[in-house]
Short mmCIF file of C-alpha atoms in Angstrom, two decimals:
data_model
loop_
_atom_site.label_atom_id
_atom_site.label_comp_id
_atom_site.label_asym_id
_atom_site.label_seq_id
_atom_site.Cartn_x
_atom_site.Cartn_y
_atom_site.Cartn_z
CA MET A 1 22.29 169.97 103.67
CA ARG A 2 24.10 172.46 101.78
CA LYS A 3 24.28 171.25 98.15
CA ARG A 4 27.61 171.47 96.77
CA ALA A 5 28.40 170.95 93.03
CA TRP A 6 31.71 169.37 91.94
CA GLY A 7 33.32 170.35 89.24
CA GLY A 8 33.15 168.38 86.00
CA LEU A 9 35.87 165.78 85.25
CA HIS A 10 36.39 167.13 81.52
CA SER A 11 39.04 163.94 81.26
CA CYS A 12 37.59 160.95 81.42
CA PHE A 13 38.69 159.75 84.61
CA ARG A 14 37.29 156.32 85.39
CA ALA A 15 37.82 156.43 89.21
CA GLY A 16 34.77 158.54 89.38
CA GLY A 17 33.35 159.18 86.15
CA TRP A 18 32.27 155.75 84.95
CA PHE A 19 30.59 154.66 88.05
CA LEU A 20 28.29 157.68 87.84
CA GLN A 21 27.62 157.75 84.71
CA SER A 22 24.31 156.68 83.07
CA PRO A 23 24.09 153.34 80.80
CA ASP A 24 23.99 155.18 77.86
CA GLU A 25 27.03 157.40 78.70
CA ARG A 26 28.93 154.15 79.69
CA ALA A 27 28.36 152.55 76.12
CA ALA A 28 29.47 156.05 74.56
CA PRO A 29 33.25 156.19 76.00
CA GLU A 30 34.18 158.48 72.96
CA GLN A 31 32.06 161.59 74.20
CA PRO A 32 33.83 163.84 76.38
CA CYS A 33 32.57 163.40 80.10
CA ARG A 34 30.14 165.77 81.45
CA ALA A 35 30.29 168.20 84.29
CA LEU A 36 29.35 165.94 87.39
CA LYS A 37 27.29 167.50 90.36
CA VAL A 38 27.11 165.49 93.45
CA SER A 39 24.84 166.79 96.06
CA SER A 40 24.48 164.23 98.55
CA LYS A 41 27.22 162.94 101.15
CA ARG A 42 26.52 159.50 100.32
CA THR A 43 27.49 159.63 96.78
CA ARG A 44 30.82 161.53 97.97
CA ARG A 45 31.28 158.42 100.24
CA LYS A 46 30.39 155.67 97.46
CA LEU A 47 32.82 157.85 95.06
CA SER A 48 35.69 157.77 97.41
CA PHE A 49 35.44 153.94 98.66
CA GLN A 50 35.34 153.01 94.96
CA PHE A 51 38.38 155.34 94.23
CA GLN A 52 40.03 153.70 97.12
CA ARG A 53 38.70 150.35 95.74
CA TRP A 54 40.21 151.03 92.08
CA MET A 55 43.47 152.16 93.89
CA SER A 56 44.17 149.14 95.82
CA GLY A 57 43.26 146.92 92.86
CA ILE A 58 46.20 148.52 91.09
CA PHE A 59 48.44 148.40 93.79
CA MET A 60 47.43 144.71 94.27
CA LYS A 61 48.29 144.07 90.53
CA GLN A 62 51.46 145.79 91.00
CA TYR A 63 52.38 143.73 94.05
CA LEU A 64 51.43 140.40 92.29
CA ASN A 65 53.58 141.28 89.62
CA PHE A 66 56.35 142.08 91.64
CA CYS A 67 56.08 138.74 93.35
CA ARG A 68 55.80 137.15 90.11
CA MET A 69 59.04 138.34 89.20
CA ARG A 70 60.52 137.59 92.55
CA LEU A 71 59.67 134.29 91.97
CA ARG A 72 60.96 133.92 88.72
CA ALA A 73 64.36 135.58 89.77
CA SER A 74 64.43 132.84 92.81
CA ARG A 75 63.50 129.87 90.73
CA LEU A 76 66.47 130.80 88.05
CA GLY A 77 68.77 131.49 90.67
CA TYR A 78 67.79 128.40 92.46
CA LEU A 79 68.33 126.64 88.98
CA PHE A 80 71.65 128.41 88.35
CA LEU A 81 72.78 127.11 91.91
CA GLN A 82 72.26 123.61 91.26
CA LEU A 83 74.01 123.78 87.96
CA ALA A 84 77.14 125.39 89.60
CA ALA A 85 77.16 122.50 92.30
CA LEU A 86 76.50 120.08 89.45
CA CYS A 87 79.54 121.29 87.65
CA PHE A 88 81.60 121.60 90.86
CA TYR A 89 80.68 117.92 91.69
CA ALA A 90 81.66 116.78 88.01
CA GLN A 91 84.87 118.68 88.18
CA ASN A 92 85.95 117.09 91.56
CA SER A 93 84.72 113.36 90.56
CA THR A 94 86.67 113.09 87.34
CA GLN A 95 89.34 110.75 88.00
CA SER A 96 92.83 111.92 87.53
CA PRO A 97 95.54 109.73 85.79
CA PRO A 98 97.35 107.82 88.82
CA ASN A 99 100.77 109.29 89.59
CA PHE A 100 103.18 106.18 90.29
CA LYS A 101 106.01 108.46 91.20
CA GLN A 102 104.18 109.94 94.05
CA HIS A 103 103.06 106.53 94.89
CA VAL A 104 106.71 104.94 95.23
CA THR A 105 107.97 108.19 96.97
CA GLU A 106 105.47 107.72 99.57
CA GLN A 107 105.65 104.25 99.95
CA SER A 108 109.62 104.21 100.04
CA ARG A 109 109.49 106.71 103.07
CA LEU A 110 107.80 103.89 105.11
CA SER A 111 109.77 100.66 106.54
CA ASP A 112 108.50 97.49 105.68
CA ARG A 113 107.90 95.50 108.93
CA MET A 114 105.98 92.64 107.74
CA SER A 115 107.72 91.36 104.62
CA ARG A 116 110.76 89.07 104.56
CA ARG A 117 114.08 91.22 104.11
CA LEU A 118 116.48 90.22 101.55
CA THR A 119 120.19 90.36 102.41
CA ARG A 120 123.01 90.72 100.32
CA THR A 121 126.52 90.14 100.88
CA TYR A 122 129.43 92.62 98.96
CA GLN A 123 131.66 95.29 99.46
CA LEU A 124 131.48 98.95 98.85
CA TYR A 125 134.65 100.43 96.63
CA SER A 126 135.06 103.78 97.64
CA ARG A 127 136.12 105.90 93.99
CA THR A 128 138.45 108.36 96.10
CA SER A 129 140.36 106.09 98.39
CA GLY A 130 140.46 103.36 96.25
CA LYS A 131 139.67 100.86 99.20
CA HIS A 132 136.74 99.65 100.39
CA VAL A 133 134.24 100.38 103.36
CA GLN A 134 134.86 98.79 106.82
CA VAL A 135 133.14 98.81 110.05
CA LEU A 136 135.77 98.37 112.82
CA ALA A 137 135.06 97.23 116.70
CA ASN A 138 135.22 100.45 118.16
CA ARG A 139 132.28 101.36 115.83
CA ARG A 140 134.27 103.56 113.56
CA VAL A 141 133.84 103.59 109.70
CA ASN A 142 136.43 104.36 107.37
CA ALA A 143 137.29 103.49 103.67
CA ASN A 144 140.86 101.89 104.28
CA GLY A 145 139.81 98.04 104.09
CA ASP A 146 141.61 95.92 101.56
CA ASP A 147 139.79 93.37 99.04
CA GLY A 148 138.40 90.39 101.00
CA ALA A 149 139.14 91.81 104.55
CA ALA A 150 137.28 90.45 107.52
CA HIS A 151 135.75 94.07 108.19
CA ALA A 152 135.31 94.98 104.76
CA LYS A 153 132.68 92.69 104.39
CA LEU A 154 129.01 94.25 104.51
CA GLU A 155 125.52 92.74 105.18
CA VAL A 156 122.91 94.92 103.11
CA GLU A 157 119.33 94.57 104.32
CA THR A 158 116.30 95.85 102.19
CA ASP A 159 113.99 98.06 104.25
CA SER A 160 111.47 98.88 101.48
CA PHE A 161 110.94 98.48 97.89
CA GLY A 162 111.99 101.79 97.15
CA SER A 163 115.91 101.31 97.08
CA ARG A 164 116.28 101.80 101.07
CA VAL A 165 118.83 99.61 102.53
CA ARG A 166 120.23 99.12 106.07
CA ILE A 167 124.15 98.49 105.96
CA LYS A 168 125.81 96.29 108.43
CA GLY A 169 129.44 94.94 109.02
CA MET A 170 129.57 91.00 108.93
CA LYS A 171 132.27 90.91 111.45
CA THR A 172 131.23 93.53 114.05
CA GLY A 173 127.53 93.37 113.89
CA TYR A 174 127.15 97.24 113.79
CA TYR A 175 124.89 99.28 111.35
CA ILE A 176 126.43 102.44 109.58
CA CYS A 177 124.29 105.47 110.72
CA MET A 178 124.60 109.10 110.77
CA ASN A 179 124.38 111.33 113.58
CA LYS A 180 122.91 114.92 113.30
CA LYS A 181 126.27 116.23 112.99
CA GLY A 182 126.71 114.38 109.83
CA LYS A 183 129.31 111.77 110.99
CA LEU A 184 129.47 108.12 110.40
CA ILE A 185 129.32 106.01 113.22
CA GLY A 186 128.39 101.90 113.93
CA LYS A 187 125.17 101.09 116.07
CA ARG A 188 124.27 97.75 117.43
CA LYS A 189 120.65 98.30 116.34
CA GLY A 190 119.82 100.27 113.47
CA ARG A 191 116.17 100.37 113.37
CA GLY A 192 116.21 104.28 113.12
CA LYS A 193 115.89 106.44 110.01
CA ASP A 194 119.64 107.38 110.69
CA CYS A 195 120.58 103.99 109.79
CA ILE A 196 118.87 103.63 106.61
CA PHE A 197 120.09 104.82 103.41
CA THR A 198 118.83 105.09 99.78
CA GLU A 199 120.75 103.92 96.88
CA ILE A 200 121.04 106.07 94.08
CA VAL A 201 122.35 104.81 90.64
CA LEU A 202 124.17 107.42 88.61
CA GLU A 203 124.93 108.13 84.96
CA ASN A 204 128.59 106.68 85.51
CA ASN A 205 127.21 103.20 86.78
CA TYR A 206 128.32 104.34 90.49
CA THR A 207 125.96 104.55 93.71
CA ALA A 208 125.48 107.40 95.81
CA LEU A 209 123.86 106.72 99.30
CA GLN A 210 121.66 109.41 100.60
CA ASN A 211 120.44 109.28 104.17
CA ALA A 212 116.75 108.54 104.87
CA LYS A 213 116.60 110.83 107.89
CA TYR A 214 118.78 113.87 106.67
CA GLU A 215 118.10 114.15 102.91
CA GLY A 216 120.56 115.68 101.15
CA TRP A 217 123.46 114.14 102.94
CA TYR A 218 125.36 111.29 101.95
CA MET A 219 128.15 109.07 102.43
CA ALA A 220 131.25 110.00 101.64
CA PHE A 221 135.03 109.55 102.42
CA THR A 222 138.32 111.41 101.53
CA ARG A 223 141.25 110.13 99.59
CA LYS A 224 142.79 109.15 102.80
CA GLY A 225 139.95 106.85 103.88
CA ARG A 226 138.37 109.78 106.42
CA PRO A 227 134.54 110.02 106.54
CA ARG A 228 133.63 113.66 105.13
CA LYS A 229 131.09 115.69 107.00
CA ALA A 230 127.67 115.10 105.23
CA SER A 231 126.75 118.70 105.33
CA LYS A 232 129.12 119.17 102.66
CA THR A 233 128.52 116.44 100.27
CA LYS A 234 126.72 116.40 97.10
CA GLN A 235 125.60 113.79 94.68
CA HIS A 236 128.15 114.51 91.88
CA GLN A 237 131.28 114.62 94.01
CA ARG A 238 133.82 111.83 93.54
CA GLU A 239 133.85 111.43 97.51
CA ALA A 240 130.38 110.06 97.34
CA HIS A 241 130.62 107.55 94.89
CA PHE A 242 130.63 103.81 95.59
CA MET A 243 130.87 100.46 93.52
CA LYS A 244 129.67 97.25 94.70
CA ARG A 245 132.08 94.43 94.63
CA LEU A 246 131.87 90.89 95.67
CA PRO A 247 134.51 89.93 98.05
CA ARG A 248 137.74 88.28 96.81
CA GLY A 249 136.99 84.27 96.88
CA HIS A 250 133.42 84.61 97.62
CA LEU A 251 132.21 82.40 94.83
CA LEU A 252 134.85 80.10 94.27
CA SER A 253 133.68 77.36 96.53
CA GLU A 254 130.07 77.29 94.61
CA ARG A 255 132.12 76.88 91.03
CA ARG A 256 132.22 73.51 89.63
CA PRO A 257 135.33 72.44 87.78
CA PHE A 258 135.27 72.27 84.27
CA ASP A 259 135.85 68.34 82.88
CA ALA A 260 137.47 67.99 79.35
CA LEU A 261 135.18 65.72 77.24
CA PRO A 262 136.73 63.59 74.90
CA LEU A 263 135.75 64.25 71.06
CA PRO A 264 133.55 61.47 69.81
CA VAL A 265 135.29 59.16 66.93
CA PRO A 266 133.39 59.18 63.56
CA VAL A 267 132.07 56.09 62.32
CA GLN A 268 132.39 55.47 58.46
CA PRO A 269 130.56 52.79 56.56
CA PHE A 270 132.16 49.81 55.38
CA SER A 271 131.97 48.94 51.54
CA LYS A 272 131.46 45.27 50.38
CA ARG A 273 135.28 44.85 49.50
CA THR A 274 136.29 46.39 52.76
CA LYS A 275 133.92 44.38 54.61
CA HIS A 276 135.04 41.25 52.84
CA SER A 277 138.60 41.50 53.84
CA HIS A 278 137.92 42.61 57.44
CA GLN A 279 135.99 39.16 57.85
CA LEU A 280 138.97 37.34 56.26
CA ARG A 281 141.42 39.22 58.96
CA SER A 282 139.20 38.43 61.46
CA GLU A 283 139.23 34.49 60.69
CA GLY A 284 143.15 34.50 60.25
CA ARG A 285 143.22 33.48 56.75
#
Protein backbone atom coordinates (compact mmCIF):
# COMPACT_ATOMS: atom_id res chain seq x y z
CA MET A 1 0.00 0.00 0.00
CA ARG A 2 1.10 3.42 -0.77
CA LYS A 3 2.29 5.23 2.25
CA ARG A 4 0.89 8.60 3.00
CA ALA A 5 2.33 10.97 5.45
CA TRP A 6 -0.05 12.79 7.66
CA GLY A 7 0.66 16.33 8.60
CA GLY A 8 2.00 16.98 12.04
CA LEU A 9 -0.46 17.99 14.68
CA HIS A 10 1.21 21.23 15.68
CA SER A 11 -1.31 21.81 18.49
CA CYS A 12 -1.24 19.14 21.15
CA PHE A 13 -4.44 17.43 20.18
CA ARG A 14 -4.90 14.59 22.60
CA ALA A 15 -7.38 12.76 20.43
CA GLY A 16 -4.65 11.35 18.23
CA GLY A 17 -1.28 12.63 19.42
CA TRP A 18 -1.35 11.35 22.94
CA PHE A 19 -2.01 7.77 21.92
CA LEU A 20 0.70 7.76 19.23
CA GLN A 21 3.41 9.41 21.29
CA SER A 22 6.16 7.48 22.98
CA PRO A 23 6.32 7.18 26.77
CA ASP A 24 9.05 9.84 26.88
CA GLU A 25 6.97 12.23 24.86
CA ARG A 26 3.95 11.51 27.04
CA ALA A 27 5.93 12.35 30.16
CA ALA A 28 6.87 15.76 28.72
CA PRO A 29 3.61 17.40 27.62
CA GLU A 30 5.14 20.89 27.66
CA GLN A 31 7.19 20.14 24.51
CA PRO A 32 5.53 20.89 21.19
CA CYS A 33 4.10 17.96 19.37
CA ARG A 34 6.18 16.59 16.56
CA ALA A 35 5.05 15.87 13.09
CA LEU A 36 3.44 12.51 12.95
CA LYS A 37 3.72 10.17 10.07
CA VAL A 38 1.18 7.45 9.80
CA SER A 39 1.88 4.95 7.11
CA SER A 40 -0.47 2.07 7.84
CA LYS A 41 -4.22 1.78 7.39
CA ARG A 42 -4.48 -0.08 10.67
CA THR A 43 -3.00 2.85 12.53
CA ARG A 44 -5.48 5.20 10.87
CA ARG A 45 -8.36 2.96 11.94
CA LYS A 46 -7.00 2.85 15.45
CA LEU A 47 -6.71 6.60 15.50
CA SER A 48 -10.24 7.00 14.20
CA PHE A 49 -11.56 4.55 16.79
CA GLN A 50 -9.77 6.32 19.62
CA PHE A 51 -11.07 9.68 18.41
CA GLN A 52 -14.62 8.39 18.28
CA ARG A 53 -14.23 6.85 21.70
CA TRP A 54 -12.94 10.14 23.06
CA MET A 55 -15.82 12.06 21.50
CA SER A 56 -18.37 9.57 22.78
CA GLY A 57 -16.86 9.88 26.26
CA ILE A 58 -17.25 13.65 26.18
CA PHE A 59 -20.78 13.31 24.91
CA MET A 60 -21.63 10.81 27.65
CA LYS A 61 -20.20 13.11 30.30
CA GLN A 62 -22.24 16.01 29.02
CA TYR A 63 -25.33 13.83 28.82
CA LEU A 64 -24.82 12.60 32.39
CA ASN A 65 -24.34 16.16 33.62
CA PHE A 66 -27.52 17.16 31.81
CA CYS A 67 -29.42 14.25 33.41
CA ARG A 68 -28.10 15.20 36.82
CA MET A 69 -29.24 18.78 36.35
CA ARG A 70 -32.65 17.58 35.20
CA LEU A 71 -32.86 15.28 38.21
CA ARG A 72 -31.96 18.10 40.57
CA ALA A 73 -34.52 20.36 38.91
CA SER A 74 -37.18 17.67 39.14
CA ARG A 75 -36.40 17.12 42.82
CA LEU A 76 -36.62 20.83 43.52
CA GLY A 77 -39.89 21.01 41.60
CA TYR A 78 -41.25 18.08 43.59
CA LEU A 79 -40.24 19.73 46.86
CA PHE A 80 -41.84 23.02 45.83
CA LEU A 81 -44.99 21.16 44.85
CA GLN A 82 -45.13 19.44 48.24
CA LEU A 83 -44.58 22.78 50.00
CA ALA A 84 -47.39 24.42 48.02
CA ALA A 85 -49.75 21.54 48.80
CA LEU A 86 -48.86 21.75 52.50
CA CYS A 87 -49.52 25.52 52.58
CA PHE A 88 -52.85 25.07 50.80
CA TYR A 89 -53.90 22.33 53.23
CA ALA A 90 -52.88 24.42 56.25
CA GLN A 91 -54.79 27.42 54.92
CA ASN A 92 -57.98 25.41 54.37
CA SER A 93 -57.71 23.44 57.60
CA THR A 94 -57.47 26.58 59.76
CA GLN A 95 -60.73 26.87 61.68
CA SER A 96 -62.46 30.20 61.24
CA PRO A 97 -64.47 31.70 64.13
CA PRO A 98 -68.10 30.54 64.14
CA ASN A 99 -70.62 32.89 62.58
CA PHE A 100 -73.63 32.66 64.89
CA LYS A 101 -75.62 35.19 62.87
CA GLN A 102 -75.45 33.01 59.79
CA HIS A 103 -76.36 29.94 61.86
CA VAL A 104 -79.41 31.65 63.34
CA THR A 105 -80.48 32.89 59.90
CA GLU A 106 -80.23 29.43 58.37
CA GLN A 107 -81.96 27.67 61.24
CA SER A 108 -84.74 30.24 61.48
CA ARG A 109 -85.73 29.53 57.89
CA LEU A 110 -86.61 25.94 58.83
CA SER A 111 -89.85 25.00 60.54
CA ASP A 112 -89.50 23.14 63.82
CA ARG A 113 -91.74 20.07 63.59
CA MET A 114 -90.27 18.16 66.53
CA SER A 115 -90.36 20.56 69.46
CA ARG A 116 -93.44 21.51 71.36
CA ARG A 117 -94.90 24.77 70.14
CA LEU A 118 -95.39 27.68 72.48
CA THR A 119 -98.69 29.51 72.11
CA ARG A 120 -99.67 32.92 73.42
CA THR A 121 -102.91 34.88 73.30
CA TYR A 122 -102.88 38.62 72.77
CA GLN A 123 -104.09 41.41 70.49
CA LEU A 124 -102.28 43.35 67.78
CA TYR A 125 -102.86 47.07 68.08
CA SER A 126 -102.49 48.92 64.77
CA ARG A 127 -100.66 52.23 64.96
CA THR A 128 -102.53 53.81 62.05
CA SER A 129 -106.14 52.68 62.62
CA GLY A 130 -106.00 52.85 66.42
CA LYS A 131 -107.80 49.51 66.68
CA HIS A 132 -106.93 45.83 66.74
CA VAL A 133 -106.36 43.23 64.04
CA GLN A 134 -109.22 40.76 63.72
CA VAL A 135 -109.98 37.68 61.61
CA LEU A 136 -113.62 37.45 60.51
CA ALA A 137 -115.70 34.43 59.60
CA ASN A 138 -115.59 35.30 55.87
CA ARG A 139 -111.78 34.91 55.97
CA ARG A 140 -111.18 38.63 55.76
CA VAL A 141 -108.59 40.38 57.86
CA ASN A 142 -108.84 44.02 58.97
CA ALA A 143 -107.74 46.31 61.80
CA ASN A 144 -111.14 47.52 63.04
CA GLY A 145 -111.50 45.30 66.12
CA ASP A 146 -112.30 46.80 69.49
CA ASP A 147 -110.40 46.03 72.64
CA GLY A 148 -111.59 42.70 74.04
CA ALA A 149 -113.64 41.75 70.94
CA ALA A 150 -114.00 38.05 70.20
CA HIS A 151 -112.54 38.28 66.68
CA ALA A 152 -109.63 40.43 67.89
CA LYS A 153 -108.22 37.71 70.14
CA LEU A 154 -105.31 36.08 68.36
CA GLU A 155 -103.51 32.85 69.17
CA VAL A 156 -99.84 33.10 68.21
CA GLU A 157 -97.81 29.88 67.71
CA THR A 158 -94.03 29.73 67.52
CA ASP A 159 -92.64 28.13 64.36
CA SER A 160 -88.90 28.24 65.17
CA PHE A 161 -86.50 29.94 67.59
CA GLY A 162 -85.86 32.76 65.10
CA SER A 163 -88.97 34.82 66.08
CA ARG A 164 -91.12 33.19 63.41
CA VAL A 165 -94.77 32.81 64.38
CA ARG A 166 -98.16 31.78 63.00
CA ILE A 167 -101.12 34.01 63.85
CA LYS A 168 -104.59 32.46 64.17
CA GLY A 169 -107.92 33.96 65.14
CA MET A 170 -109.30 32.22 68.24
CA LYS A 171 -112.94 32.75 67.26
CA THR A 172 -112.78 31.56 63.64
CA GLY A 173 -109.68 29.32 63.68
CA TYR A 174 -108.30 30.85 60.46
CA TYR A 175 -104.60 31.62 60.09
CA ILE A 176 -103.53 34.99 58.73
CA CYS A 177 -101.73 34.31 55.43
CA MET A 178 -100.49 36.32 52.46
CA ASN A 179 -101.04 35.41 48.81
CA LYS A 180 -98.77 36.17 45.86
CA LYS A 181 -100.58 39.47 45.23
CA GLY A 182 -99.71 40.72 48.72
CA LYS A 183 -103.25 40.46 50.10
CA LEU A 184 -104.03 39.19 53.61
CA ILE A 185 -106.42 36.24 53.70
CA GLY A 186 -107.53 33.60 56.21
CA LYS A 187 -106.72 29.90 55.80
CA ARG A 188 -107.85 26.89 57.76
CA LYS A 189 -104.43 25.20 57.59
CA GLY A 190 -101.47 27.49 58.03
CA ARG A 191 -98.60 25.08 57.35
CA GLY A 192 -97.12 26.96 54.39
CA LYS A 193 -94.51 29.69 54.51
CA ASP A 194 -97.08 32.21 53.33
CA CYS A 195 -98.72 31.87 56.78
CA ILE A 196 -95.49 32.44 58.73
CA PHE A 197 -94.42 35.91 59.85
CA THR A 198 -91.14 37.07 61.34
CA GLU A 199 -91.39 39.42 64.31
CA ILE A 200 -89.03 42.39 64.05
CA VAL A 201 -88.81 44.62 67.11
CA LEU A 202 -88.16 48.23 66.06
CA GLU A 203 -86.41 51.03 67.91
CA ASN A 204 -89.71 52.70 68.83
CA ASN A 205 -90.81 49.46 70.59
CA TYR A 206 -93.31 48.66 67.85
CA THR A 207 -93.30 45.29 66.09
CA ALA A 208 -93.21 44.72 62.33
CA LEU A 209 -94.42 41.42 60.85
CA GLN A 210 -92.55 40.32 57.74
CA ASN A 211 -93.81 37.39 55.66
CA ALA A 212 -91.43 34.41 55.54
CA LYS A 213 -92.22 33.46 51.95
CA TYR A 214 -92.22 36.95 50.46
CA GLU A 215 -89.26 38.72 52.04
CA GLY A 216 -89.66 42.48 52.22
CA TRP A 217 -93.47 42.25 52.38
CA TYR A 218 -95.04 43.33 55.67
CA MET A 219 -98.46 43.15 57.23
CA ALA A 220 -99.90 46.66 57.06
CA PHE A 221 -103.26 48.44 57.39
CA THR A 222 -104.56 51.85 56.37
CA ARG A 223 -106.22 54.42 58.64
CA LYS A 224 -109.60 52.90 57.86
CA GLY A 225 -108.37 49.47 58.95
CA ARG A 226 -108.18 47.97 55.47
CA PRO A 227 -105.22 45.75 54.60
CA ARG A 228 -102.62 47.44 52.45
CA LYS A 229 -100.90 45.77 49.49
CA ALA A 230 -97.77 44.14 50.88
CA SER A 231 -95.59 44.89 47.84
CA LYS A 232 -95.85 48.62 48.66
CA THR A 233 -94.95 48.33 52.33
CA LYS A 234 -91.69 49.13 54.10
CA GLN A 235 -90.44 48.47 57.59
CA HIS A 236 -90.27 52.12 58.62
CA GLN A 237 -93.87 52.93 57.60
CA ARG A 238 -96.46 53.56 60.29
CA GLU A 239 -98.92 51.22 58.55
CA ALA A 240 -96.65 48.25 59.36
CA HIS A 241 -96.22 49.03 63.07
CA PHE A 242 -98.09 47.02 65.70
CA MET A 243 -98.11 46.68 69.46
CA LYS A 244 -98.92 43.57 71.47
CA ARG A 245 -101.70 44.04 74.00
CA LEU A 246 -103.48 41.65 76.31
CA PRO A 247 -107.29 41.49 75.93
CA ARG A 248 -109.40 43.46 78.34
CA GLY A 249 -110.11 41.43 81.49
CA HIS A 250 -107.81 38.63 80.40
CA LEU A 251 -106.06 38.33 83.78
CA LEU A 252 -108.82 39.46 86.16
CA SER A 253 -109.76 35.89 87.05
CA GLU A 254 -106.17 35.05 87.93
CA ARG A 255 -105.68 37.98 90.30
CA ARG A 256 -106.10 37.41 94.02
CA PRO A 257 -107.97 40.01 96.12
CA PHE A 258 -105.81 42.11 98.39
CA ASP A 259 -106.75 41.69 102.10
CA ALA A 260 -105.86 44.43 104.59
CA LEU A 261 -104.10 43.03 107.59
CA PRO A 262 -104.50 44.68 111.08
CA LEU A 263 -101.45 46.40 112.43
CA PRO A 264 -99.86 44.61 115.40
CA VAL A 265 -100.19 46.40 118.80
CA PRO A 266 -96.79 46.93 120.40
CA VAL A 267 -96.46 45.36 123.88
CA GLN A 268 -94.81 47.63 126.45
CA PRO A 269 -93.03 46.07 129.47
CA PHE A 270 -94.51 46.84 132.95
CA SER A 271 -92.49 48.53 135.70
CA LYS A 272 -92.57 47.28 139.31
CA ARG A 273 -95.02 49.95 140.46
CA THR A 274 -97.28 49.48 137.47
CA LYS A 275 -97.19 45.74 137.95
CA HIS A 276 -98.21 46.01 141.63
CA SER A 277 -101.13 48.32 140.86
CA HIS A 278 -102.23 46.02 138.07
CA GLN A 279 -102.34 43.09 140.48
CA LEU A 280 -104.38 45.10 142.98
CA ARG A 281 -106.90 46.01 140.34
CA SER A 282 -107.19 42.43 139.23
CA GLU A 283 -107.83 41.30 142.84
CA GLY A 284 -110.54 43.97 143.33
CA ARG A 285 -108.97 45.82 146.18
